[in-house]
Amino acid sequence: MNHFLLAAALILSASAAMACETVTIGDLTVEHAWSKATIGAGRPGVFYVEITNTGSTDNALVGIATPAAGMPMLHETVVQDGIASMPHAMSIPVPAGQSVQLSPGGYHGMLMGLTNALKEGDSFPVTLSFEKAGEVTVNVDVLSLRAEGPDCADAGQ
Amino acid sequence: MLGVGAYRTRNRPARNELLPLPIGEMSWALTDHQGRSVRPKDWAGRPVMVFFGFTWCPDVCPTTLSDISLWLEDLGADANRLIVALISVDPERDTPVVLADYVSNFDPRIIGLTGPAEEVAQAAADFRVTYRRVDKDGGDYTMDHTAGVFLFHPDGRFVSIIDFHEDRRFAVPKIRRTLS
Ligand SMILES: [Cu+2]
């Protein structure tokens, strides 16, 4: 085995960082938590994540909290008659045996009242509250404003 | 510019009511992110791709501009004659300087356009775009807005819309059809 290749592989997996971490709570797996850089702290930030329910009981994401924002909220981007709006989502269903994505153009965490501008390369914690599984905290990687998602070896996208 | 004045009326007759006007029949006057004035006649003879949005928008707008940037990279130099513009529906916050900061995150061929509220309203009317302010707690607000990407032929004719939730793989061929 070439030591250079091995070292390169280790560095790569280290740089893939926290968005590729997987956190579990009960039957739920939470992974690919990421955000986009913001211009200043005046604009809202965004939070994306993937949640998989491997159990046989339906669950739901009912809230998020983070020290990075004064008013974090769950939203859903809806396009109706070609017009995009972002209504508040009271809860995001995570049905038994299914995966749910908070991803660009769909469900997302809306981080209003940012404490600081989010800079590419930063990370911050977000605590997710589930209807039946309690709370779990994940580390969120801030990617560029242009990013379409984290680059994880195992990521679906 | 004879004839353009006729289209200034907001309640114009129901001629192709839902389709954007040809670029040459539009009558807005906006300012780009570098402070230069831009009018529809400046786009004569060039294919055009337009998206309405605002820089305080955390989800739909950066997602669309990321997609547009990827399409432009795919098209390479073929897209160099394409006018690609983000028209702000939030001119109160989106000054040219703010837009410059924002578009610098995406493909350099994308320009930002803003202007007085009446001119933004005129652009929206010409493109048949809807937008409305939605007030939030604490004096903050967001904007609902038409999310499609509009494509125009070099002769100014409206060609098609790339819908926000449309399969993005169809976008590049659609854009290619407007380039010739
Ligand atoms: Cu939102």
Coordinates of C-alpha atoms and ligand atoms in Angstrom, one line a residue:
Chain A
M1 CA 0.0 0.0 0.0
N2 CA 1.3 3.3 -1.0
H3 CA 1.7 5.5 2.1
F4 CA 1.1 8.7 0.1
L5 CA -2.3 7.4 -1.1
L6 CA -3.2 6.4 2.4
A7 CA -2.2 9.8 3.8
A8 CA -4.2 11.5 1.0
A9 CA -7.2 9.4 1.8
L10 CA -7.1 10.3 5.5
I11 CA -6.8 14.0 4.7
L12 CA -9.7 13.8 2.3
S13 CA -12.0 12.1 4.9
A14 CA -10.9 14.7 7.5
S15 CA -11.8 17.6 5.2
A16 CA -15.2 16.1 4.4
A17 CA -15.8 17.1 8.0
M18 CA -18.9 17.4 10.1
A19 CA -21.6 17.5 7.5
C20 CA -20.7 13.8 6.9
E21 CA -21.0 12.9 10.6
T22 CA -23.9 10.7 11.5
V23 CA -25.8 11.1 14.8
T24 CA -28.4 8.7 16.0
I25 CA -31.2 9.1 18.5
G26 CA -33.4 6.0 19.0
D27 CA -34.5 4.9 15.6
L28 CA -33.5 8.2 13.9
T29 CA -30.3 8.8 12.0
V30 CA -29.4 12.5 11.4
E31 CA -26.7 13.3 8.9
H32 CA -25.5 15.7 6.2
A33 CA -26.2 18.8 8.2
W34 CA -25.1 21.9 6.3
S35 CA -25.8 25.6 5.8
K36 CA -24.9 28.3 3.3
A37 CA -22.6 31.3 4.0
T38 CA -24.5 34.6 4.4
I39 CA -23.6 38.1 3.4
G40 CA -23.6 39.8 6.8
A41 CA -25.7 38.9 9.8
G42 CA -28.8 40.8 8.6
R43 CA -29.9 38.2 6.1
P44 CA -31.4 34.9 7.3
G45 CA -29.3 31.7 7.2
V46 CA -30.5 28.3 6.2
F47 CA -30.2 24.8 7.6
Y48 CA -30.4 21.6 5.7
V49 CA -30.2 18.0 7.0
E50 CA -31.3 14.5 6.3
I51 CA -33.2 12.4 8.8
T52 CA -33.9 8.6 8.4
N53 CA -36.3 6.7 10.6
T54 CA -35.3 3.1 10.7
G55 CA -38.0 2.2 13.3
S56 CA -41.6 1.1 12.9
T57 CA -43.1 4.2 14.6
D58 CA -43.8 7.5 12.7
N59 CA -42.0 10.5 14.1
A60 CA -41.7 14.2 13.3
L61 CA -39.3 17.0 13.6
V62 CA -41.1 19.7 15.6
G63 CA -38.4 22.4 16.2
I64 CA -34.8 23.5 16.0
A65 CA -32.7 25.6 18.3
T66 CA -29.2 27.1 17.8
P67 CA -26.9 29.6 19.5
A68 CA -26.2 30.9 15.9
A69 CA -29.7 32.5 15.5
G70 CA -32.2 34.3 17.7
M71 CA -35.2 33.0 15.8
P72 CA -34.7 29.6 14.1
M73 CA -37.8 28.2 12.5
L74 CA -38.9 25.3 10.3
H75 CA -40.1 26.4 6.8
E76 CA -41.2 24.7 3.6
T77 CA -40.6 26.3 0.3
V78 CA -43.8 25.9 -1.7
V79 CA -44.3 26.8 -5.4
Q80 CA -47.9 27.3 -6.3
D81 CA -48.9 28.7 -9.7
G82 CA -45.2 29.4 -10.3
I83 CA -45.0 31.6 -7.1
A84 CA -42.5 30.6 -4.4
S85 CA -43.4 31.2 -0.8
M86 CA -42.0 29.9 2.5
P87 CA -44.7 29.1 5.0
H88 CA -43.8 28.0 8.6
A89 CA -43.9 24.2 9.0
M90 CA -45.3 23.3 12.4
S91 CA -43.8 19.8 12.1
I92 CA -42.0 17.9 9.4
P93 CA -43.1 14.2 9.3
V94 CA -40.5 11.5 9.5
P95 CA -42.6 8.4 8.7
A96 CA -41.5 4.9 9.9
G97 CA -38.9 3.4 7.5
Q98 CA -38.5 6.6 5.5
S99 CA -35.9 9.4 5.0
V100 CA -36.8 13.0 5.0
Q101 CA -34.6 15.7 3.5
L102 CA -34.4 19.3 4.5
S103 CA -32.9 20.4 1.2
P104 CA -32.8 23.4 -1.2
G105 CA -36.2 24.1 -2.6
G106 CA -38.1 22.1 0.0
Y107 CA -38.2 21.9 3.8
H108 CA -35.5 24.0 5.5
G109 CA -34.5 25.5 8.8
M110 CA -34.7 29.3 8.5
L111 CA -32.2 31.0 10.8
M112 CA -33.5 34.5 11.4
G113 CA -31.7 36.9 13.7
L114 CA -28.2 35.5 13.1
T115 CA -25.7 36.2 15.9
N116 CA -22.9 36.5 13.4
A117 CA -22.6 36.2 9.6
L118 CA -22.1 32.6 8.6
K119 CA -18.8 32.1 6.9
E120 CA -17.7 29.3 4.6
G121 CA -15.7 26.8 6.7
D122 CA -17.4 27.7 10.0
S123 CA -19.6 25.2 11.9
F124 CA -22.3 25.7 14.5
P125 CA -24.5 23.3 16.5
V126 CA -28.2 22.9 15.9
T127 CA -30.5 21.0 18.3
L128 CA -33.4 19.1 16.6
S129 CA -36.5 18.3 18.7
F130 CA -38.5 15.3 17.7
E131 CA -42.1 14.5 18.6
K132 CA -41.2 11.1 20.1
A133 CA -37.4 10.8 20.3
G134 CA -36.5 13.9 22.3
E135 CA -33.6 16.2 21.3
V136 CA -30.4 15.6 19.4
T137 CA -27.6 18.1 18.6
V138 CA -25.7 18.0 15.3
N139 CA -22.8 20.1 14.0
V140 CA -23.6 22.1 10.9
D141 CA -20.9 22.9 8.3
V142 CA -21.2 26.2 6.5
L143 CA -20.6 25.8 2.8
S144 CA -20.4 28.5 0.1
L145 CA -23.5 30.4 -1.0
R146 CA -23.3 28.5 -4.2
A147 CA -23.0 25.0 -2.6
E148 CA -25.7 22.4 -3.5
G149 CA -24.8 20.1 -0.6
P150 CA -22.0 18.5 1.3
D151 CA -19.5 16.2 -0.5
C152 CA -19.7 13.0 1.5
A153 CA -18.6 9.6 0.1
D154 CA -21.8 8.0 1.2
A155 CA -24.1 10.9 0.4
G156 CA -27.0 10.2 -2.0
Q157 CA -26.2 13.6 -3.6
Chain B
M1 CA -39.7 54.3 -29.4
L2 CA -43.1 54.8 -31.0
G3 CA -45.6 52.3 -29.8
V4 CA -43.9 51.5 -26.5
G5 CA -46.0 54.1 -24.7
A6 CA -49.1 52.0 -25.5
Y7 CA -47.8 49.3 -23.2
R8 CA -47.3 51.5 -20.2
T9 CA -50.8 51.0 -19.1
R10 CA -51.0 48.3 -16.4
N11 CA -54.5 47.2 -17.3
R12 CA -53.7 46.4 -20.8
P13 CA -56.0 44.2 -23.0
A14 CA -55.9 40.5 -22.6
R15 CA -53.5 39.9 -25.5
N16 CA -51.5 36.7 -24.5
E17 CA -52.3 37.7 -21.0
L18 CA -50.1 35.1 -19.3
L19 CA -47.1 35.3 -21.6
P20 CA -44.3 37.7 -21.0
L21 CA -44.1 40.5 -23.6
P22 CA -41.4 40.3 -26.2
I23 CA -38.3 42.1 -24.8
G24 CA -38.7 44.9 -27.4
E25 CA -42.2 45.7 -26.2
M26 CA -41.2 46.0 -22.5
S27 CA -40.8 49.4 -21.0
W28 CA -38.9 49.2 -17.7
A29 CA -35.7 51.1 -16.9
L30 CA -33.5 49.5 -14.2
T31 CA -29.9 49.9 -12.9
D32 CA -27.4 47.0 -12.8
H33 CA -25.2 46.0 -10.0
Q34 CA -22.4 48.2 -11.3
G35 CA -24.7 51.2 -11.3
R36 CA -25.2 51.3 -15.1
S37 CA -28.7 52.0 -16.5
V38 CA -30.2 49.1 -18.4
R39 CA -33.3 49.2 -20.7
P40 CA -34.9 46.5 -22.7
K41 CA -33.5 47.9 -26.0
D42 CA -30.0 47.3 -24.7
W43 CA -30.8 43.5 -25.0
A44 CA -31.8 43.7 -28.7
G45 CA -30.2 40.9 -30.7
R46 CA -29.1 38.9 -27.6
P47 CA -30.6 35.8 -26.1
V48 CA -31.9 36.6 -22.6
M49 CA -32.4 34.6 -19.4
V50 CA -34.2 36.3 -16.5
F51 CA -35.0 35.3 -12.9
F52 CA -36.8 37.4 -10.3
G53 CA -35.6 37.2 -6.7
F54 CA -34.1 39.1 -3.8
T55 CA -30.8 38.8 -1.9
W56 CA -32.5 38.3 1.5
C57 CA -34.0 35.0 0.2
P58 CA -32.1 32.1 1.8
D59 CA -33.4 29.1 -0.2
V60 CA -35.1 29.6 -3.6
C61 CA -32.8 32.4 -4.9
P62 CA -29.3 31.0 -4.1
T63 CA -30.5 27.6 -5.3
T64 CA -31.7 29.0 -8.6
L65 CA -28.5 31.1 -9.0
S66 CA -26.4 28.0 -8.2
D67 CA -28.3 26.0 -10.8
I68 CA -27.9 28.9 -13.4
S69 CA -24.2 29.0 -12.6
L70 CA -23.9 25.3 -13.3
W71 CA -25.9 25.6 -16.6
L72 CA -23.6 28.5 -17.7
E73 CA -20.5 26.4 -16.9
D74 CA -22.0 23.5 -18.9
L75 CA -22.7 25.8 -21.9
G76 CA -19.2 27.4 -21.6
A77 CA -18.4 30.1 -24.2
D78 CA -21.6 29.3 -26.1
A79 CA -23.4 31.3 -23.4
N80 CA -21.2 34.3 -23.5
R81 CA -23.7 36.3 -25.6
L82 CA -26.6 35.3 -23.3
I83 CA -27.9 38.1 -21.1
V84 CA -28.4 36.6 -17.6
A85 CA -30.2 38.8 -15.1
L86 CA -31.5 38.6 -11.6
I87 CA -34.2 41.3 -11.2
S88 CA -34.8 42.2 -7.6
V89 CA -38.3 42.2 -6.3
D90 CA -37.0 43.9 -3.1
P91 CA -35.5 47.2 -4.3
E92 CA -35.9 48.7 -0.8
R93 CA -33.0 46.5 0.4
D94 CA -31.3 45.4 -2.8
T95 CA -29.3 48.5 -3.9
P96 CA -26.8 48.0 -6.7
V97 CA -24.0 47.7 -4.1
V98 CA -25.9 44.9 -2.3
L99 CA -26.6 43.1 -5.6
A100 CA -22.9 43.4 -6.6
D101 CA -21.9 41.7 -3.3
Y102 CA -24.5 39.0 -3.9
V103 CA -23.9 38.2 -7.6
S104 CA -20.1 37.9 -7.0
N105 CA -20.9 34.6 -5.4
F106 CA -22.1 33.1 -8.7
D107 CA -21.1 32.9 -12.4
P108 CA -19.7 36.3 -13.4
R109 CA -22.0 36.4 -16.4
I110 CA -25.0 36.9 -14.0
I111 CA -26.0 40.6 -13.6
G112 CA -28.2 42.0 -10.9
L113 CA -30.9 44.6 -11.7
T114 CA -32.8 46.9 -9.3
G115 CA -34.4 50.3 -9.4
P116 CA -37.3 52.4 -8.1
A117 CA -40.3 50.4 -7.0
E118 CA -42.4 51.6 -10.0
E119 CA -39.8 50.4 -12.4
V120 CA -39.5 47.0 -10.7
A121 CA -43.3 46.9 -10.8
Q122 CA -43.2 47.7 -14.6
A123 CA -40.6 44.9 -15.2
A124 CA -42.8 42.5 -13.2
A125 CA -45.8 43.5 -15.3
D126 CA -43.9 43.1 -18.6
F127 CA -42.7 39.6 -17.6
R128 CA -46.1 38.7 -16.1
V129 CA -44.4 38.1 -12.8
T130 CA -46.1 38.3 -9.4
Y131 CA -44.5 39.3 -6.1
R132 CA -45.7 40.4 -2.8
R133 CA -44.2 41.4 0.5
V134 CA -44.9 39.2 3.5
D135 CA -44.4 40.8 6.9
K136 CA -42.8 38.8 9.7
D137 CA -42.7 39.4 13.5
G138 CA -40.3 42.1 14.6
G139 CA -40.6 44.3 11.5
D140 CA -38.7 41.9 9.2
Y141 CA -40.2 40.8 5.9
T142 CA -39.8 38.3 3.1
M143 CA -41.0 38.3 -0.5
D144 CA -43.2 35.7 -2.3
H145 CA -42.3 35.8 -6.0
T146 CA -42.6 34.0 -9.3
A147 CA -39.7 31.5 -9.2
G148 CA -39.3 30.4 -12.9
V149 CA -36.4 31.3 -15.2
F150 CA -37.6 33.1 -18.3
L151 CA -35.9 32.5 -21.7
F152 CA -36.0 34.8 -24.7
H153 CA -34.8 34.4 -28.3
P154 CA -32.3 37.0 -29.7
D155 CA -35.2 38.6 -31.6
G156 CA -36.9 39.3 -28.2
R157 CA -39.5 36.6 -28.5
F158 CA -40.4 34.8 -25.3
V159 CA -39.4 31.1 -25.7
S160 CA -40.0 29.3 -22.4
I161 CA -39.9 29.1 -18.7
I162 CA -37.7 26.7 -16.7
D163 CA -39.9 26.0 -13.7
F164 CA -38.4 25.9 -10.2
H165 CA -39.3 22.2 -9.6
E166 CA -38.7 21.1 -13.2
D167 CA -36.1 18.4 -13.8
R168 CA -32.9 20.5 -14.0
R169 CA -31.4 18.2 -16.7
F170 CA -33.8 19.7 -19.3
A171 CA -32.6 23.2 -18.6
V172 CA -29.4 23.2 -20.7
P173 CA -31.1 21.9 -23.9
K174 CA -33.8 24.6 -23.4
I175 CA -31.2 27.3 -23.0
R176 CA -29.3 26.0 -26.1
R177 CA -32.5 26.4 -28.2
T178 CA -32.6 30.1 -27.4
L179 CA -28.9 30.8 -28.3
S180 CA -29.3 30.5 -32.0
Ligands
CU1 CU -37.4 30.0 4.8

